Short mmCIF file of C-alpha atoms in Angstrom, two decimals:
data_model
loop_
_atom_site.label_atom_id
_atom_site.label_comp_id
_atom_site.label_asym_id
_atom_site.label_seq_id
_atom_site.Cartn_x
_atom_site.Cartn_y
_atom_site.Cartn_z
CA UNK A 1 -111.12 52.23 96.93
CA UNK A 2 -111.39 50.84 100.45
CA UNK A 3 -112.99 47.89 101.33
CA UNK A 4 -114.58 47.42 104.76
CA UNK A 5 -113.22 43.91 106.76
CA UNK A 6 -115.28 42.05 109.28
CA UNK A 7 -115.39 39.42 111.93
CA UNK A 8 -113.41 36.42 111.03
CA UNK A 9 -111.98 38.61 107.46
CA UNK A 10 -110.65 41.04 109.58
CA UNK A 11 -109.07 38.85 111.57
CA UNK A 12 -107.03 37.17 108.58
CA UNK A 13 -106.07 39.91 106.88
CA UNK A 14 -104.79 41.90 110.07
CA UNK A 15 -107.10 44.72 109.31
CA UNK A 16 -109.89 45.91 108.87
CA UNK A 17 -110.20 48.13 105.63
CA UNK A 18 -107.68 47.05 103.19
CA UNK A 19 -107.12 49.38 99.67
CA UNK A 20 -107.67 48.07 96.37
CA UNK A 21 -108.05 49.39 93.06
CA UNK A 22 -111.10 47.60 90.93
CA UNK A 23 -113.34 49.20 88.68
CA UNK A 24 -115.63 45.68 88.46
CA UNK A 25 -116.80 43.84 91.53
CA UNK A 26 -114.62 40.66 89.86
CA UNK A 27 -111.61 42.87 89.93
CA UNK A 28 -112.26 43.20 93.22
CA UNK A 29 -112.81 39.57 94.26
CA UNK A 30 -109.56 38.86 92.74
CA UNK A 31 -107.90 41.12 94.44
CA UNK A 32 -109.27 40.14 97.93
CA UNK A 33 -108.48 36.67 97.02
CA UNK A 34 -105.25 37.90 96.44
CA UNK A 35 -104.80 39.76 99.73
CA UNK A 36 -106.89 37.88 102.10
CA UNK A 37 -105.16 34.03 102.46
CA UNK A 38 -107.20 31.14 102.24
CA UNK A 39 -110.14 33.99 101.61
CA UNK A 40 -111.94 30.97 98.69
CA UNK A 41 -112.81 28.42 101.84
CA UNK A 42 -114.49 30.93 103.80
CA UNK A 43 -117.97 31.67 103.84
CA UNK A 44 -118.50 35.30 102.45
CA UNK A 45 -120.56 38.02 100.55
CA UNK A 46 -120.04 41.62 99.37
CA UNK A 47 -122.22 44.46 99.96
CA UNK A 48 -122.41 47.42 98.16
CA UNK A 49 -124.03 50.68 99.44
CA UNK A 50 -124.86 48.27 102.28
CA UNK A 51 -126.94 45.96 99.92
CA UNK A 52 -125.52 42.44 99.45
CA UNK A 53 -124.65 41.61 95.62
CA UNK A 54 -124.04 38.56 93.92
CA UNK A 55 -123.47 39.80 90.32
CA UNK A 56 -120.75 41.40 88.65
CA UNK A 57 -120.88 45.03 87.83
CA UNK A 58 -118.83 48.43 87.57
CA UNK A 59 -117.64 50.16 90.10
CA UNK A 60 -116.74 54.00 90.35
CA UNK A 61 -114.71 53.63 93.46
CA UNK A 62 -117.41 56.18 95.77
CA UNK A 63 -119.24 52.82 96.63
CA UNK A 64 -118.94 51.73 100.33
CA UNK A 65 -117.63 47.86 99.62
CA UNK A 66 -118.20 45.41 102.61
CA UNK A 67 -116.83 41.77 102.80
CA UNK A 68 -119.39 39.89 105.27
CA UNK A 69 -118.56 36.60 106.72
CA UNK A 70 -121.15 34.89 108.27
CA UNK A 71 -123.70 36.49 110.05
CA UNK A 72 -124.55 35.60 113.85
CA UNK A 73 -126.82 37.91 115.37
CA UNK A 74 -129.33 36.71 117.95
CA UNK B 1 -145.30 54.54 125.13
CA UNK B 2 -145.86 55.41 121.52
CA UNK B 3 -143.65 54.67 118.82
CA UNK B 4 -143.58 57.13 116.12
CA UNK B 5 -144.26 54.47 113.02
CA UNK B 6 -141.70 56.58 110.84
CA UNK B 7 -138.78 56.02 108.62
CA UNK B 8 -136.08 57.37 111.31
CA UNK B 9 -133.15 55.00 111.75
CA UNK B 10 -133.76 53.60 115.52
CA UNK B 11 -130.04 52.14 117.38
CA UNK B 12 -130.69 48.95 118.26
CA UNK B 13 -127.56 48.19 119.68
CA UNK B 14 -126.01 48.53 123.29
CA UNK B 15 -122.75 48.14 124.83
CA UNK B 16 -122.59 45.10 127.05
CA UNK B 17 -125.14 42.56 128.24
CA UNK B 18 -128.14 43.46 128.15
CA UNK B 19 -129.78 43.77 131.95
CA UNK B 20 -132.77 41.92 133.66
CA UNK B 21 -133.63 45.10 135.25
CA UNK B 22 -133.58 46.98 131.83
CA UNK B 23 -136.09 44.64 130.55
CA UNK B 24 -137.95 44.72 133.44
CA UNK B 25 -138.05 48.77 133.35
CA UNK B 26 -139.14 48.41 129.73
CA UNK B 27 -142.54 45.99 130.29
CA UNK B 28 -142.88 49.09 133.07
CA UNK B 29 -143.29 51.56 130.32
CA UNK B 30 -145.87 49.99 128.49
CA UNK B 31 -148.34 49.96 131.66
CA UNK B 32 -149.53 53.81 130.48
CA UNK B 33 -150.61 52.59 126.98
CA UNK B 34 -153.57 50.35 128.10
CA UNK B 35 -154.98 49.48 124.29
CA UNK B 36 -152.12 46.88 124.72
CA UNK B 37 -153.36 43.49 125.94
CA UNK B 38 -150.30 40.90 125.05
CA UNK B 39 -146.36 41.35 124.92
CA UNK B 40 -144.40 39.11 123.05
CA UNK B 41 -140.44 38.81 124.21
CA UNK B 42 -137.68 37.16 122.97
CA UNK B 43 -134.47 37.33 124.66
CA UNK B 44 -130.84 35.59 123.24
CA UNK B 45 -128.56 34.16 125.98
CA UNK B 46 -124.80 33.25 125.54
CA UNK B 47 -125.13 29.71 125.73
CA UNK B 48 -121.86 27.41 127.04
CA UNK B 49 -122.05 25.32 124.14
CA UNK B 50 -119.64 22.37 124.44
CA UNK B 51 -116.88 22.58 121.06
CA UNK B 52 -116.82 19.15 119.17
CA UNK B 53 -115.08 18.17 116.87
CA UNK B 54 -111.87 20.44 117.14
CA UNK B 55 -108.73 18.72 116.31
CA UNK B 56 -106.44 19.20 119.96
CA UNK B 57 -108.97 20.86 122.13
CA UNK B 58 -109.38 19.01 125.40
CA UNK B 59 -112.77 17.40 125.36
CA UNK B 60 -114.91 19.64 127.89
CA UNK B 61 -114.19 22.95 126.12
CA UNK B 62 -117.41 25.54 126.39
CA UNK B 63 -118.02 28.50 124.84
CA UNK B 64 -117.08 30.82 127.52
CA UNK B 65 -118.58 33.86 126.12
CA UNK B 66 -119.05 35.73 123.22
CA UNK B 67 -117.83 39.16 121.68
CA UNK B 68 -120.26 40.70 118.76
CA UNK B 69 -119.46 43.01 116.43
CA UNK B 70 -121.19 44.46 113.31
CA UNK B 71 -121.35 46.33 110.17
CA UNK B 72 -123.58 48.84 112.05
CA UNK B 73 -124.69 51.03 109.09
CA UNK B 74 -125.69 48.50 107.37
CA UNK B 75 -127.49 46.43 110.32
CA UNK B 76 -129.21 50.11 110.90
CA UNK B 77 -130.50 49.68 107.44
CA UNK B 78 -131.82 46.41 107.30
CA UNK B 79 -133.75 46.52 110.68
CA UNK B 80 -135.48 49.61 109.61
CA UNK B 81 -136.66 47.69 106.71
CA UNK B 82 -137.46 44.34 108.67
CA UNK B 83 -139.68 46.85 111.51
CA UNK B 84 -141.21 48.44 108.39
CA UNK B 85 -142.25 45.71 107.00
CA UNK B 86 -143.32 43.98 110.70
CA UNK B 87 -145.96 46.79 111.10
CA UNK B 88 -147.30 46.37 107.62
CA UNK B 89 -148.01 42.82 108.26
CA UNK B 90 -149.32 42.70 111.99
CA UNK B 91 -150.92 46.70 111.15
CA UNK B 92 -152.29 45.96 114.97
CA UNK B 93 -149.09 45.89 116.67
CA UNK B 94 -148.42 49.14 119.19
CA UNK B 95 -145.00 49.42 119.33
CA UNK B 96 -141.47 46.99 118.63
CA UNK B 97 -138.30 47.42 120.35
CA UNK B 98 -135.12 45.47 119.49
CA UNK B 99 -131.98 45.53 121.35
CA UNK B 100 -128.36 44.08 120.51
CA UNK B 101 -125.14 43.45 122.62
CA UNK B 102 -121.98 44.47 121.00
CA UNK B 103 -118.56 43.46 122.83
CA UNK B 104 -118.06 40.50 125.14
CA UNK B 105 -120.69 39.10 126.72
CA UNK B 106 -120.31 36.01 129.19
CA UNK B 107 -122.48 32.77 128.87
CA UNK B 108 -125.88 33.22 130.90
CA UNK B 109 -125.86 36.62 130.04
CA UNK B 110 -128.28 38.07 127.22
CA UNK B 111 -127.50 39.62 124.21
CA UNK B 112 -130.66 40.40 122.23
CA UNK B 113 -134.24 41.39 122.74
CA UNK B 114 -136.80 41.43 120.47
CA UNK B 115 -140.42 43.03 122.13
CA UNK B 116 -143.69 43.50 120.23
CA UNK B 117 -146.84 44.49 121.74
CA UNK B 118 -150.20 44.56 120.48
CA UNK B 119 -153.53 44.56 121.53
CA UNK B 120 -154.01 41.00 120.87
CA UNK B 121 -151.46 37.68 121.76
CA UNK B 122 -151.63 36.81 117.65
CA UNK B 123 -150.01 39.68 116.19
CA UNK B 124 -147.35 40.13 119.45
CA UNK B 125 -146.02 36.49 119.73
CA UNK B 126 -146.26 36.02 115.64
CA UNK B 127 -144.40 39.42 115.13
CA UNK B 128 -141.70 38.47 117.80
CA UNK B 129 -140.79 35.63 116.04
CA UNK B 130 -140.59 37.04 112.66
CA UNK B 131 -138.51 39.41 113.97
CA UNK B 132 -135.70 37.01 115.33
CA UNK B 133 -135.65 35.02 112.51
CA UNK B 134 -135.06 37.78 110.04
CA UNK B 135 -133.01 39.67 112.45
CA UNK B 136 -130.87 36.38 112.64
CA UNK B 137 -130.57 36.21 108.92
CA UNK B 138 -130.25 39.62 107.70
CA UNK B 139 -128.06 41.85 109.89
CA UNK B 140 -124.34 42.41 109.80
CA UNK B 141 -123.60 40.69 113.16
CA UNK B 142 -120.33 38.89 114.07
CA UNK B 143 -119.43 36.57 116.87
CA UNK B 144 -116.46 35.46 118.11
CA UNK B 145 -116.75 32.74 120.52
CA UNK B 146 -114.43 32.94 123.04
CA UNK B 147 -113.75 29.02 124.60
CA UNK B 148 -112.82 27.89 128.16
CA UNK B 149 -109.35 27.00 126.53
CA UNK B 150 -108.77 30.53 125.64
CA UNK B 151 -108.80 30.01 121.98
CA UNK B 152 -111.05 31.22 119.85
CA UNK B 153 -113.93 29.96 116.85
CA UNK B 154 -116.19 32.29 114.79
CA UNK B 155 -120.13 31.65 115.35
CA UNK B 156 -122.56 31.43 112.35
CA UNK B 157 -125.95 31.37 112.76
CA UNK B 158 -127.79 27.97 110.99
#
């Protein structure tokens, strides 16, 4: 599945979707921790469907996945 | 003007800084809907902020502008929700427009406007600022501050 990169994530990883295969949303933080260096000390949450989640759950890999650093609108 | 109060996704965001003359042209269009009698506006500026604290950056280093992105779908989303919910809780208010600046935008230039009118001064000043806090909080929105040294830092919002 592809996961959606923004702001400063982006900017370490060099992208800004990155593939990964996970069918839980811990798979998944593993792998971005994996892929994105130093991706533990920054600030960051993941949003499914465009909702932010904080739980572990399955994934069928048609969700739109989102790592969001901080936010600084306004 | 009258704001159909529907579920329709509204794009808040614009390219650029966002114009004193545009904001002027938009208190203009309000002047045919005379049950309004108070219009609450915010508007965001780039501030120069001074960078301390940064290891080898010379000491008078400003934030020289800054360029936003965002998660756009998802910043669509929210602010639908966030107006939805404004009109249930100030039911008076008329009509709320929000604006955003995506790309680079210079210090002293603005990036955001929030706008809420309403009959009364109550609902639009108390809606304008529930607005731009949850606005602040909730949508997608990245800055990169770009300093007077030509390096950069990420913002976050406190």
């Amino acid at each position: 599945m592809e996961v959606l990169l923004f702001g400063m994530l982006a900017e370490k990883a060099g992208t800004s979707r990155l593939e990964v295969e996970a069918g839980t949303l811990a798979d998944l933080r593993r792998s971005m921790a994996e892929r994105i260096p130093g991706l533990h000390h920054i600030d960051h949450v993941i949003a499914v469907d465009r909702v932010i989640v904080h739980d572990d759950r399955t994934l069928t890999g048609r969700e739109e996945i989102a790592l969001l650093p901080p936010f600084a609108g306004g | 003007m009258s704001e159909p109060r529907t579920h329709k996704v509204k794009d808040i965001f614009v390219e650029g800084a966002i114009a004193p003359s545009f904001i002027a042209e938009s208190i203009a269009k309000h002047s045919t809907r005379t049950d309004i009698g108070a219009h609450g506006i915010f508007l965001g500026q780039v501030r120069a902020d001074t960078v301390v604290g940064a290891d080898d950056r010379p000491p008078a280093t400003t934030v020289a502008a800054i360029a936003f992105t965002a998660y756009r779908e998802m910043a669509l989303e929210r602010m639908t929700a966030i107006r939805e919910q404004a009109f249930a809780q100030w039911p008076s208010m008329t009509c709320l427009h929000v604006h955003h600046s995506l790309g680079t935008i210079k210090a002293g230039e603005l990036c955001f406007m929030v706008f809420a009118s309403a009959p009364h001064r109550a609902a639009a000043r108390e809606a304008v600022a529930w607005v731009v806090d949850r606005i602040k909080a909730e949508l997608p929105i990245f800055g990169r501050e770009v300093l007077s040294d030509s390096t950069h830092l990420w913002k976050t919002n406190s």
